[in-house]
Short mmCIF file of C-alpha atoms in Angstrom, two decimals:
data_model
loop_
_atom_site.label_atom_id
_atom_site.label_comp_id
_atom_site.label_asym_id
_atom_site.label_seq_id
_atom_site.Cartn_x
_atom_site.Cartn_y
_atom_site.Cartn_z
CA UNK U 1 101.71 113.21 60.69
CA UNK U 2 100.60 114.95 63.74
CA UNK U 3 97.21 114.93 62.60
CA UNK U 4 97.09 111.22 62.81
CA UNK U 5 98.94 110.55 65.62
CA UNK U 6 96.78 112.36 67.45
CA UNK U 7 93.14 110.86 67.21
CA UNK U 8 95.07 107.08 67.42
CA UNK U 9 96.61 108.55 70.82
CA UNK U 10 93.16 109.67 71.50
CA UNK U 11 91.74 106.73 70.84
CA UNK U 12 94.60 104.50 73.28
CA UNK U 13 93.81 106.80 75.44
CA UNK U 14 89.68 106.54 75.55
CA UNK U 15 90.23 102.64 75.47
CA UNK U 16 92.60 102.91 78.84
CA UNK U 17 89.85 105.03 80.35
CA UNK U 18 87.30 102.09 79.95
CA UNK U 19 89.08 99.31 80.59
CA UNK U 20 91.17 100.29 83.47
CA UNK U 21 91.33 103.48 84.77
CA UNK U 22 87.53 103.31 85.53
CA UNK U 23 87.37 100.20 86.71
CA UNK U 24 90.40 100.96 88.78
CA UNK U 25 88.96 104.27 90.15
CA UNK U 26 85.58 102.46 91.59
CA UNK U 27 87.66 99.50 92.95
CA UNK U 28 90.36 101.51 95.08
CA UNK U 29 87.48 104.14 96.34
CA UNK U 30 85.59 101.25 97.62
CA UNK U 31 89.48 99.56 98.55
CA UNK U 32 89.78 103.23 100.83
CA UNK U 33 86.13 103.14 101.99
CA UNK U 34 85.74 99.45 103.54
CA UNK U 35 89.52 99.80 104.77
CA UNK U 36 89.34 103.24 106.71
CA UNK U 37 85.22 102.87 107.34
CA UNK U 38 85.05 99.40 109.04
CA UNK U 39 86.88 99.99 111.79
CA UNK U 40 85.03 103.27 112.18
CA UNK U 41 81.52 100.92 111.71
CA UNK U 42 83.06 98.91 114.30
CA UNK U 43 83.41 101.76 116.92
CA UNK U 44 80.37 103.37 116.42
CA UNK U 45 78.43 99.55 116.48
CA UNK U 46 80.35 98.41 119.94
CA UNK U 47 82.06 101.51 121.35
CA UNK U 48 84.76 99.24 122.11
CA UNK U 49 88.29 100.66 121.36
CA UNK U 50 89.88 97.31 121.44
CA UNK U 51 87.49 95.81 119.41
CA UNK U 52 88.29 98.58 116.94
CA UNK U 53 91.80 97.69 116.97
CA UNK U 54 90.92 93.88 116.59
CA UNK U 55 88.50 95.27 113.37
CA UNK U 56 91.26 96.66 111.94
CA UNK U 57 93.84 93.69 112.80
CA UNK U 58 91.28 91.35 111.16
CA UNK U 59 91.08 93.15 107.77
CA UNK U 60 94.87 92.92 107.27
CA UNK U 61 95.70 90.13 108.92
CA UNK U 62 94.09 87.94 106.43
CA UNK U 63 94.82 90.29 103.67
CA UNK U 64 98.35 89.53 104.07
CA UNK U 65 97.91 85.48 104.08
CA UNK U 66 95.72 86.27 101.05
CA UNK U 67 98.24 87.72 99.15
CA UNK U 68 99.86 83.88 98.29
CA UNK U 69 96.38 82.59 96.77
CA UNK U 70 95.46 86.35 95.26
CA UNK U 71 98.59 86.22 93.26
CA UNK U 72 98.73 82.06 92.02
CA UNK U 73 94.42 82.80 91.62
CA UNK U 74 95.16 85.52 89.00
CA UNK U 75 98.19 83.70 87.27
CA UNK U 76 95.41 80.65 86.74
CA UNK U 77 92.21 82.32 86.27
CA UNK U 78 92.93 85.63 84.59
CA UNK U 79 92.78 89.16 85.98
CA UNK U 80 89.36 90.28 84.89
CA UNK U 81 87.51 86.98 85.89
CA UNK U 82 89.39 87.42 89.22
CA UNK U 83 88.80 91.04 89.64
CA UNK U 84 84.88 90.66 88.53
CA UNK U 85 84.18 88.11 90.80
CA UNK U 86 86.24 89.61 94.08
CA UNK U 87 84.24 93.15 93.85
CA UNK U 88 81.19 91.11 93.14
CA UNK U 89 81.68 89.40 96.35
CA UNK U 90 82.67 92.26 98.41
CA UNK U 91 79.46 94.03 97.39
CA UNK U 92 77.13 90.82 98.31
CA UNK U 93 79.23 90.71 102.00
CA UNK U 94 78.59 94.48 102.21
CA UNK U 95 74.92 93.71 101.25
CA UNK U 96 74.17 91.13 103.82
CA UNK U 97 76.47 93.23 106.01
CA UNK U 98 74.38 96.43 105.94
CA UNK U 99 70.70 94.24 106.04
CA UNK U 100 71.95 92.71 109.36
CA UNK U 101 72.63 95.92 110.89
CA UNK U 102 69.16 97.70 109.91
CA UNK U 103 67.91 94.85 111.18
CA UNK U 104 70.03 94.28 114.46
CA UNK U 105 71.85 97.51 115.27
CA UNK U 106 73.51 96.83 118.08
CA UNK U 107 74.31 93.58 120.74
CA UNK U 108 75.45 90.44 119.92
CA UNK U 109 74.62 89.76 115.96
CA UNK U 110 75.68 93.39 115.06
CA UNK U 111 79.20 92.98 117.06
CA UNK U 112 79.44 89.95 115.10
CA UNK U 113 78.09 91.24 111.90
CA UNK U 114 81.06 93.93 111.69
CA UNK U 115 83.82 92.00 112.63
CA UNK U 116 82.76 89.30 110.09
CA UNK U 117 82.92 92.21 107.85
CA UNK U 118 85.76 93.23 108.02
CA UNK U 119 87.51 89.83 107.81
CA UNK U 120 85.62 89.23 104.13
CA UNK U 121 86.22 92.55 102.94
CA UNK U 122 89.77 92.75 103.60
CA UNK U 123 90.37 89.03 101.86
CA UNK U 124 88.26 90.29 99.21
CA UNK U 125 89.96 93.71 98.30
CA UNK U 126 93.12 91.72 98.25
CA UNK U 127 92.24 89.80 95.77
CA UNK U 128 90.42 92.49 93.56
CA UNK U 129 93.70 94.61 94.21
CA UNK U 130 96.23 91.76 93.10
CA UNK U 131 94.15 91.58 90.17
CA UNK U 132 93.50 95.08 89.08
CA UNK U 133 97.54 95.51 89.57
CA UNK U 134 98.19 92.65 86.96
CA UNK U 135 95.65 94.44 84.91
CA UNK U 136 97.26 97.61 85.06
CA UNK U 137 100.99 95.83 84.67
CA UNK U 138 99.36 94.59 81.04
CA UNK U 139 98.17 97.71 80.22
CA UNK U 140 101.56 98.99 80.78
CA UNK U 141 103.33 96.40 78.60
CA UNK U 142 100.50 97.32 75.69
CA UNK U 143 101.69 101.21 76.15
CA UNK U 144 105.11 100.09 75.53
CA UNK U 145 107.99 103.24 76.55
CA UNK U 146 104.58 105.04 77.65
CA UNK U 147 104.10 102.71 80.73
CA UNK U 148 105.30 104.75 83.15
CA UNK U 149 102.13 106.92 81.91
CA UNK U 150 99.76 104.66 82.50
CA UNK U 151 101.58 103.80 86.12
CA UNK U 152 101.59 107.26 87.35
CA UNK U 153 97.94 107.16 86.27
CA UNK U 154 97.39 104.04 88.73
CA UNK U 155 99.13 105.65 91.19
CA UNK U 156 97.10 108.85 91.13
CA UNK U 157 94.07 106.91 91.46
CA UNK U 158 95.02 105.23 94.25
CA UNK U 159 96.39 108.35 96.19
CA UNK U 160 93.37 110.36 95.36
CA UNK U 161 90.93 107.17 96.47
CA UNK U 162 93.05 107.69 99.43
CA UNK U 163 91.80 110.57 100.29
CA UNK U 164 88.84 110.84 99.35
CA UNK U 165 87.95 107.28 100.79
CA UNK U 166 88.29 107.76 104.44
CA UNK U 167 86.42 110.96 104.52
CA UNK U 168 83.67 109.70 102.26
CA UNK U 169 83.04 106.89 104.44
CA UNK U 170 83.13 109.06 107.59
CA UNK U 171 80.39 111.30 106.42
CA UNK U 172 78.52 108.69 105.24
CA UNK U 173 78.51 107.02 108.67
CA UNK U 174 76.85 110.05 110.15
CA UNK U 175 73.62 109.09 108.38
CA UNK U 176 73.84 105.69 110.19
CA UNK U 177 75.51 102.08 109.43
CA UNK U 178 73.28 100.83 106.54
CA UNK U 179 73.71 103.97 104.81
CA UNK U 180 77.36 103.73 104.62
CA UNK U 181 77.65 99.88 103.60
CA UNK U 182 74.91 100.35 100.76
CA UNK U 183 77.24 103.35 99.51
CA UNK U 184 80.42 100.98 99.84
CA UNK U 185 78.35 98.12 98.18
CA UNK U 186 77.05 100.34 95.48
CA UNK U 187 80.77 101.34 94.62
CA UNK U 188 82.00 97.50 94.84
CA UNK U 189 78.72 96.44 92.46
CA UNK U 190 80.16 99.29 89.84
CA UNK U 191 83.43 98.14 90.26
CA UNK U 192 82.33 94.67 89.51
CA UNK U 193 80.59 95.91 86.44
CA UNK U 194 83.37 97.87 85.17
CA UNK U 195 85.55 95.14 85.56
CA UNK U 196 83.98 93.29 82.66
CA UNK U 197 85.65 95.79 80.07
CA UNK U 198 88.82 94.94 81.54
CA UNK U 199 90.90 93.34 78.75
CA UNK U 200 92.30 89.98 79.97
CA UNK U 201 95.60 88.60 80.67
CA UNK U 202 97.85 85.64 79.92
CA UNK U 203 97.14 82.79 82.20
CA UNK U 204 99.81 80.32 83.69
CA UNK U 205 100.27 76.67 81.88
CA UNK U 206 97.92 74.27 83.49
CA UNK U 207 101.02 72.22 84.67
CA UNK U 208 101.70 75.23 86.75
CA UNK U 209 101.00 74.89 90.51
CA UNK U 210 97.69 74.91 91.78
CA UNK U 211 96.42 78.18 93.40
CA UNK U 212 98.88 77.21 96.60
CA UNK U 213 99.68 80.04 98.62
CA UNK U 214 103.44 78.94 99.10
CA UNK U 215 103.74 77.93 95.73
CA UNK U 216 102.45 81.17 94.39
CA UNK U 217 104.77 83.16 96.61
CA UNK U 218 107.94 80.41 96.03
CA UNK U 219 106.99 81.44 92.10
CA UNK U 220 107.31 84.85 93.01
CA UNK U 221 110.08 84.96 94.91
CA UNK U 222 112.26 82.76 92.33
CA UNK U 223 111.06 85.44 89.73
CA UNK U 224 112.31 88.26 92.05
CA UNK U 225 115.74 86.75 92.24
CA UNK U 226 115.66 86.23 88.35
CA UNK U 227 115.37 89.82 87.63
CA UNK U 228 118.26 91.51 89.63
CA UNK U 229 116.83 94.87 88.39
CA UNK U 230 113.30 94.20 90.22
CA UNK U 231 115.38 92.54 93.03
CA UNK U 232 117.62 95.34 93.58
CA UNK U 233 115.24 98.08 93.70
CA UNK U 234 112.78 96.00 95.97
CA UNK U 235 115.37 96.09 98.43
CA UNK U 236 116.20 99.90 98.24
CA UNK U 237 112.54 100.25 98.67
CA UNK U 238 112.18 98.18 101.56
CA UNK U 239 114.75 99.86 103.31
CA UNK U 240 113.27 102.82 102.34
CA UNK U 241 109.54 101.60 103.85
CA UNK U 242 111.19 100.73 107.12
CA UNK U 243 111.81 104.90 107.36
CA UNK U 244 108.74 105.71 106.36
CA UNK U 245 107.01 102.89 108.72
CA UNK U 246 108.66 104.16 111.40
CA UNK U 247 107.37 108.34 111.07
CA UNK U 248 103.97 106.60 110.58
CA UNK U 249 103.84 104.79 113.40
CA UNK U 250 105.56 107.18 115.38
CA UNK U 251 103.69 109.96 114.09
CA UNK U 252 101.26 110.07 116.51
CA UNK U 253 103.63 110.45 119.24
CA UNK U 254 105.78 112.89 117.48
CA UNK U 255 103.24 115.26 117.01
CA UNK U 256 100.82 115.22 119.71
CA UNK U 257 103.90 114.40 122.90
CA UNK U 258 106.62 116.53 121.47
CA UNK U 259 105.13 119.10 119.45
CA UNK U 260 102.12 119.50 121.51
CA UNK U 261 99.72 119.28 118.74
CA UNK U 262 95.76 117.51 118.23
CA UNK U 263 95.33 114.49 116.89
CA UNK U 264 94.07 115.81 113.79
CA UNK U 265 97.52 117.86 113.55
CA UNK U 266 98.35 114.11 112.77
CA UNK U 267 96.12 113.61 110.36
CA UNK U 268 96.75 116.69 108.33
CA UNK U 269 100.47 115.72 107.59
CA UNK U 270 99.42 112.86 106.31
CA UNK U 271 96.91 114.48 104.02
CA UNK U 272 99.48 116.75 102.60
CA UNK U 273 102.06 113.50 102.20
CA UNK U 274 99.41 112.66 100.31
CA UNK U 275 98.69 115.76 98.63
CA UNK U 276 102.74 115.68 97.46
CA UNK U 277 102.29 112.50 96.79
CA UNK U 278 100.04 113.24 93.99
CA UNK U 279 101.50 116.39 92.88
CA UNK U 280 105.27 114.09 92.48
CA UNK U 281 103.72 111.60 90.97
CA UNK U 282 102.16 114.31 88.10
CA UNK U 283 105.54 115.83 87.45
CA UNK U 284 107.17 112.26 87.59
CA UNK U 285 105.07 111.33 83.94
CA UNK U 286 106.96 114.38 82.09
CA UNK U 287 110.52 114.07 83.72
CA UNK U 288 110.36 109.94 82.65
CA UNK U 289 109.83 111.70 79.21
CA UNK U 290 112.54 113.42 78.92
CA UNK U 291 115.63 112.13 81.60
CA UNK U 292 114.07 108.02 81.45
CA UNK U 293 113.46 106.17 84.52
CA UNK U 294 116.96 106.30 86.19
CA UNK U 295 117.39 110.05 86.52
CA UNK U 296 113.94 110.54 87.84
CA UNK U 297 114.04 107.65 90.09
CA UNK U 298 117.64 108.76 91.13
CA UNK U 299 116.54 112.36 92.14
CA UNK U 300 113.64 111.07 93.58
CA UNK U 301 115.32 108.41 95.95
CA UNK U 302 118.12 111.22 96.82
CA UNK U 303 114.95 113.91 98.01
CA UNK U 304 113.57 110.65 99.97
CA UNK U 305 116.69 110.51 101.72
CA UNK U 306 117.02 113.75 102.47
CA UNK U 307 113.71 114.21 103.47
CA UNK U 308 113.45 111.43 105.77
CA UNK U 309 116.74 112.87 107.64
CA UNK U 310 115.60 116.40 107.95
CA UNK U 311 112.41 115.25 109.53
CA UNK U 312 113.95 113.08 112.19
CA UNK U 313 115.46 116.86 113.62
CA UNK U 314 112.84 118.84 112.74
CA UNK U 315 112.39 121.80 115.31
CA UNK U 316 108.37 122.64 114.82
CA UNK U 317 105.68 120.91 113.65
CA UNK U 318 105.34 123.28 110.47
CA UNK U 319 108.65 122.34 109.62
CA UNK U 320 107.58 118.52 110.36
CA UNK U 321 104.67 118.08 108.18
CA UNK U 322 106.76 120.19 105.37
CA UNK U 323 109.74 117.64 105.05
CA UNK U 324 107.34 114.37 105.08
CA UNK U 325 105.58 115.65 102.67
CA UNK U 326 109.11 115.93 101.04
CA UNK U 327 109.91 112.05 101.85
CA UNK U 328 106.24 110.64 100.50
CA UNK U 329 107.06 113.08 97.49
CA UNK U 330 109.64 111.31 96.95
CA UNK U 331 108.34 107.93 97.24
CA UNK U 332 105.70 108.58 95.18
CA UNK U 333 108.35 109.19 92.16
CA UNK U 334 110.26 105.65 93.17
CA UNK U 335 106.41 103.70 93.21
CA UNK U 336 106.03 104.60 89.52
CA UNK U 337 109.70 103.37 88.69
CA UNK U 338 108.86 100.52 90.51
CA UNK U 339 105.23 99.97 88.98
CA UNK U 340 106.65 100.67 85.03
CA UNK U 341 110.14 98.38 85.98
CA UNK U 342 107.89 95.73 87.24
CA UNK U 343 105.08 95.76 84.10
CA UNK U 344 108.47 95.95 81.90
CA UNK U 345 109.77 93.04 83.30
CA UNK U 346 108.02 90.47 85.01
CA UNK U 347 106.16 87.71 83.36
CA UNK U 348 103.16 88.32 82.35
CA UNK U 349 102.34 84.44 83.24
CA UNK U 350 104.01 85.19 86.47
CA UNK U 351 102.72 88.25 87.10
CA UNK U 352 100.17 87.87 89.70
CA UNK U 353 102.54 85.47 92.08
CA UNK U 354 105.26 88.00 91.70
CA UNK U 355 103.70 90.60 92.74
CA UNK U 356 102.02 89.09 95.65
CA UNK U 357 105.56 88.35 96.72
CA UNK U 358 106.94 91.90 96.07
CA UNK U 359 103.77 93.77 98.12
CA UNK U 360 105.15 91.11 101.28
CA UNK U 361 108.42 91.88 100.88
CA UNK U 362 107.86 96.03 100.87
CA UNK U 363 105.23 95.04 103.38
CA UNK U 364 107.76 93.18 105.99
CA UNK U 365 109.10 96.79 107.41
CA UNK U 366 105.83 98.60 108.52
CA UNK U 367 104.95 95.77 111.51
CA UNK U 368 108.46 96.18 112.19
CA UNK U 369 108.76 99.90 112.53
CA UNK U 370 105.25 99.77 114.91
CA UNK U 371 107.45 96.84 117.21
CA UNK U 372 110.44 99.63 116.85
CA UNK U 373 108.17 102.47 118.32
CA UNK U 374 106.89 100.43 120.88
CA UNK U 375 109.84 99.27 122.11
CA UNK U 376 111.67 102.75 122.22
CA UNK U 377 111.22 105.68 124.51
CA UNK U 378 109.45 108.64 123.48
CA UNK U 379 112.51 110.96 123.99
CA UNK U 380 114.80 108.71 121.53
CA UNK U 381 112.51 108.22 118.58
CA UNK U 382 114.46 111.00 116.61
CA UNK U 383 117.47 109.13 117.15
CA UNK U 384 115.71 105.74 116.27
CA UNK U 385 114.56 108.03 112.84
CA UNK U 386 117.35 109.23 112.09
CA UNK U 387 119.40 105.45 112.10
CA UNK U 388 116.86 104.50 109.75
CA UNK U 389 117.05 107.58 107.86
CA UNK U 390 120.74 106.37 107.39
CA UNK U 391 120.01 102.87 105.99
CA UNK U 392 117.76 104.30 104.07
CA UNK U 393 119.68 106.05 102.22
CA UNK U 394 122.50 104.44 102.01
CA UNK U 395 120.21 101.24 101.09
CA UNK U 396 118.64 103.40 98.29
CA UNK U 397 121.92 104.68 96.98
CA UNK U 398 123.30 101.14 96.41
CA UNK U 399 120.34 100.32 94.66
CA UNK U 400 120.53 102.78 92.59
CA UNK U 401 124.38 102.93 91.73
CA UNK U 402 123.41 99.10 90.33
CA UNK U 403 120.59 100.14 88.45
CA UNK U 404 122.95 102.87 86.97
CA UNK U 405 123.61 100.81 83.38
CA UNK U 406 121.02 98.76 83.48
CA UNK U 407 119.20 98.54 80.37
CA UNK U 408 116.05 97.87 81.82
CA UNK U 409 115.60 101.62 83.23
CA UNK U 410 116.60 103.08 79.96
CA UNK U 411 113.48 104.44 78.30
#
């Protein structure tokens, strides 16, 4: 029996590889690169730090408007067409991008040049994104009680793109502007390529709604309320985000004003959130195995908590970076309940609008938490941390006590 279990599991396993996890790998890498390098272009192009912010307020400003058409696009069109044609683009805007600066590397055009840039790119990764999710979400469904495999696979692939990504592009910018953007547009043309082996998914009726942006998002937020086990741990989560928003926007502040660290002491917790991050997510695929979604995603909402509310009174920077680690390690665990409960559940039609409206939703806390730092004095962020470490928790634990029978986290 084992002997032919094994080279069909092989063979699921090959066929994932090709179809998504590739695919998926060269589209977040060039995701990280274009959304950590451009504003990094843009400083070294105008040596303006508040064009640099602007850079980086233009990429996800329209990202987030985006997200209404990305998700109603995919429902209509399909996820490979969608995802083919968004990295596609992306690469022929990095192209033109990179050709104008050679050309024109500094003054008027190149100011422009990178600012148009990073506009296009970020509307364009959104899309790609939205897409290779509802990919991914099928490829779940297709693995049937093994989706939370292929989700912690996702997620891996994104967290490692994550880091990799910003440093890539850094190093690459030492060898000039052009360099970097052919790099970025050689990963988005492979990405486009790859794409094409990406199996494709069900498309919505033609009476459905053109690709509206409200009517997308309306779709997705009726869907949301349809599914009380989607809609109940959405709003643990986005509790949980407004924590975690709030110790990254703080961060900064934290560490450099009242622990007296660099700014790359800021940086480095972040790397090893991300670093746990990947590590939880690993362990996550065997616990699902053997406890099923509830258990893990229980344990993993309860160290969240915890975590979060230890660093708000954290005495040393050491002990800092230690206990986020603890919270992203912990969120990492909930993301791949919430990526296998969503695949399980939504429909596949529906998919693309849904999600769209779920990314918003978990979205909403993060400007929030940056209007929360700004608005509070340096001395009382702890305090500000640990009120949201509260809700947090308590937010998470209700969702969770509801979830407790419900069949949709049984594995």
């Amino acid at each position: 029996m084992s002997a032919a279990v094994t080279p069909r599991h092989a063979r699921h396993t090959g066929g994932l590889m090709r179809s998504i996890y590739l695919p998926r790998t060269a589209d977040a890498l060039a995701f990280a690169m274009s959304t950590y390098g451009i504003p990094l272009l843009v400083l070294a192009t105008t040596r303006s730090a508040a064009l640099t912010g602007a850079a980086f307020a233009l990429e996800w400003i329209p990202r987030l408007a985006a997200f209404g058409w990305a998700g109603s696009v995919v429902d209509r069109r399909g996820a490979s067409v969608v995802f083919h044609l968004a990295s596609l683009g992306r690469a022929l805007a990095l192209a033109a991008g990179a050709v104008l600066l050679h050309l024109y590397p500094s003054g008027t055009v190149a100011s422009a040049t990178v600012m148009v840039l990073a506009a296009t790119t970020g509307v364009l990764t959104e899309f790609s994104y939205i897409a290779a999710e509802t990919a991914g979400a099928a490829a779940g469904r297709r693995a049937g009680r093994r989706a939370h495999r292929v989700q912690a696979v996702l997620l891996g692939i994104d967290q490692t793109a994550t880091l990799a990504g910003p440093a890539l592009a850094a190093v690459l910018l030492l060898a000039g502007p052009p360099p970097m953007l052919a790099m970025i547009t050689v990963v988005s043309l492979l990405a486009a390529m790859l794409a094409l082996r990406t199996p494709p998914s069900p498309v919505a009726p033609a009476r459905a709604p053109k690709g509206q942006s409200g009517a997308g998002l309306l779709i997705g937020w009726r869907t949301i309320r349809s599914l009380p086990a989607l809609g109940w741990l959405v709003t643990g989560l986005t509790l949980s985000n407004l924590a975690t928003g709030l110790l990254q926007a703080a961060g900064p502040v934290i560490v450099v004003n009242h622990f007296g660290q660099s700014t790359t002491a800021v940086g480095l917790v972040w790397s090893a959130a991300a670093a746990a991050t990947l590590l939880s997510v690993t362990l996550c695929r065997f616990a699902i195995d053997r406890l099923g979604l509830w258990p893990v995603g229980a344990a993993c909402a309860t160290l969240a908590s915890l975590g979060c509310l230890a660093a708000a009174q954290a005495p040393d920077y050491r002990s800092y970076l230690v206990l986020v680690a603890v919270l992203m390690a912990g969120e990492g665990g909930m993301t791949v309940v919430l990526r296998t409960l969503r695949s399980r559940l939504i429909p596949p039609e529906k998919f693309g609008s849904t999600l769209s409206a779920t990314i918003l939703i978990l979205l909403l806390p993060f400007p929030v938490a940056g209007v929360l730092t700004a608005l509070t004095p340096p001395d009382a962020l702890g305090h500000v941390i640990t009120a949201c470490a509260v809700l947090q928790g308590l937010g998470l634990a209700l969702a969770f006590t509801r979830l407790r029978t419900d069949p949709a986290l049984r594995t």
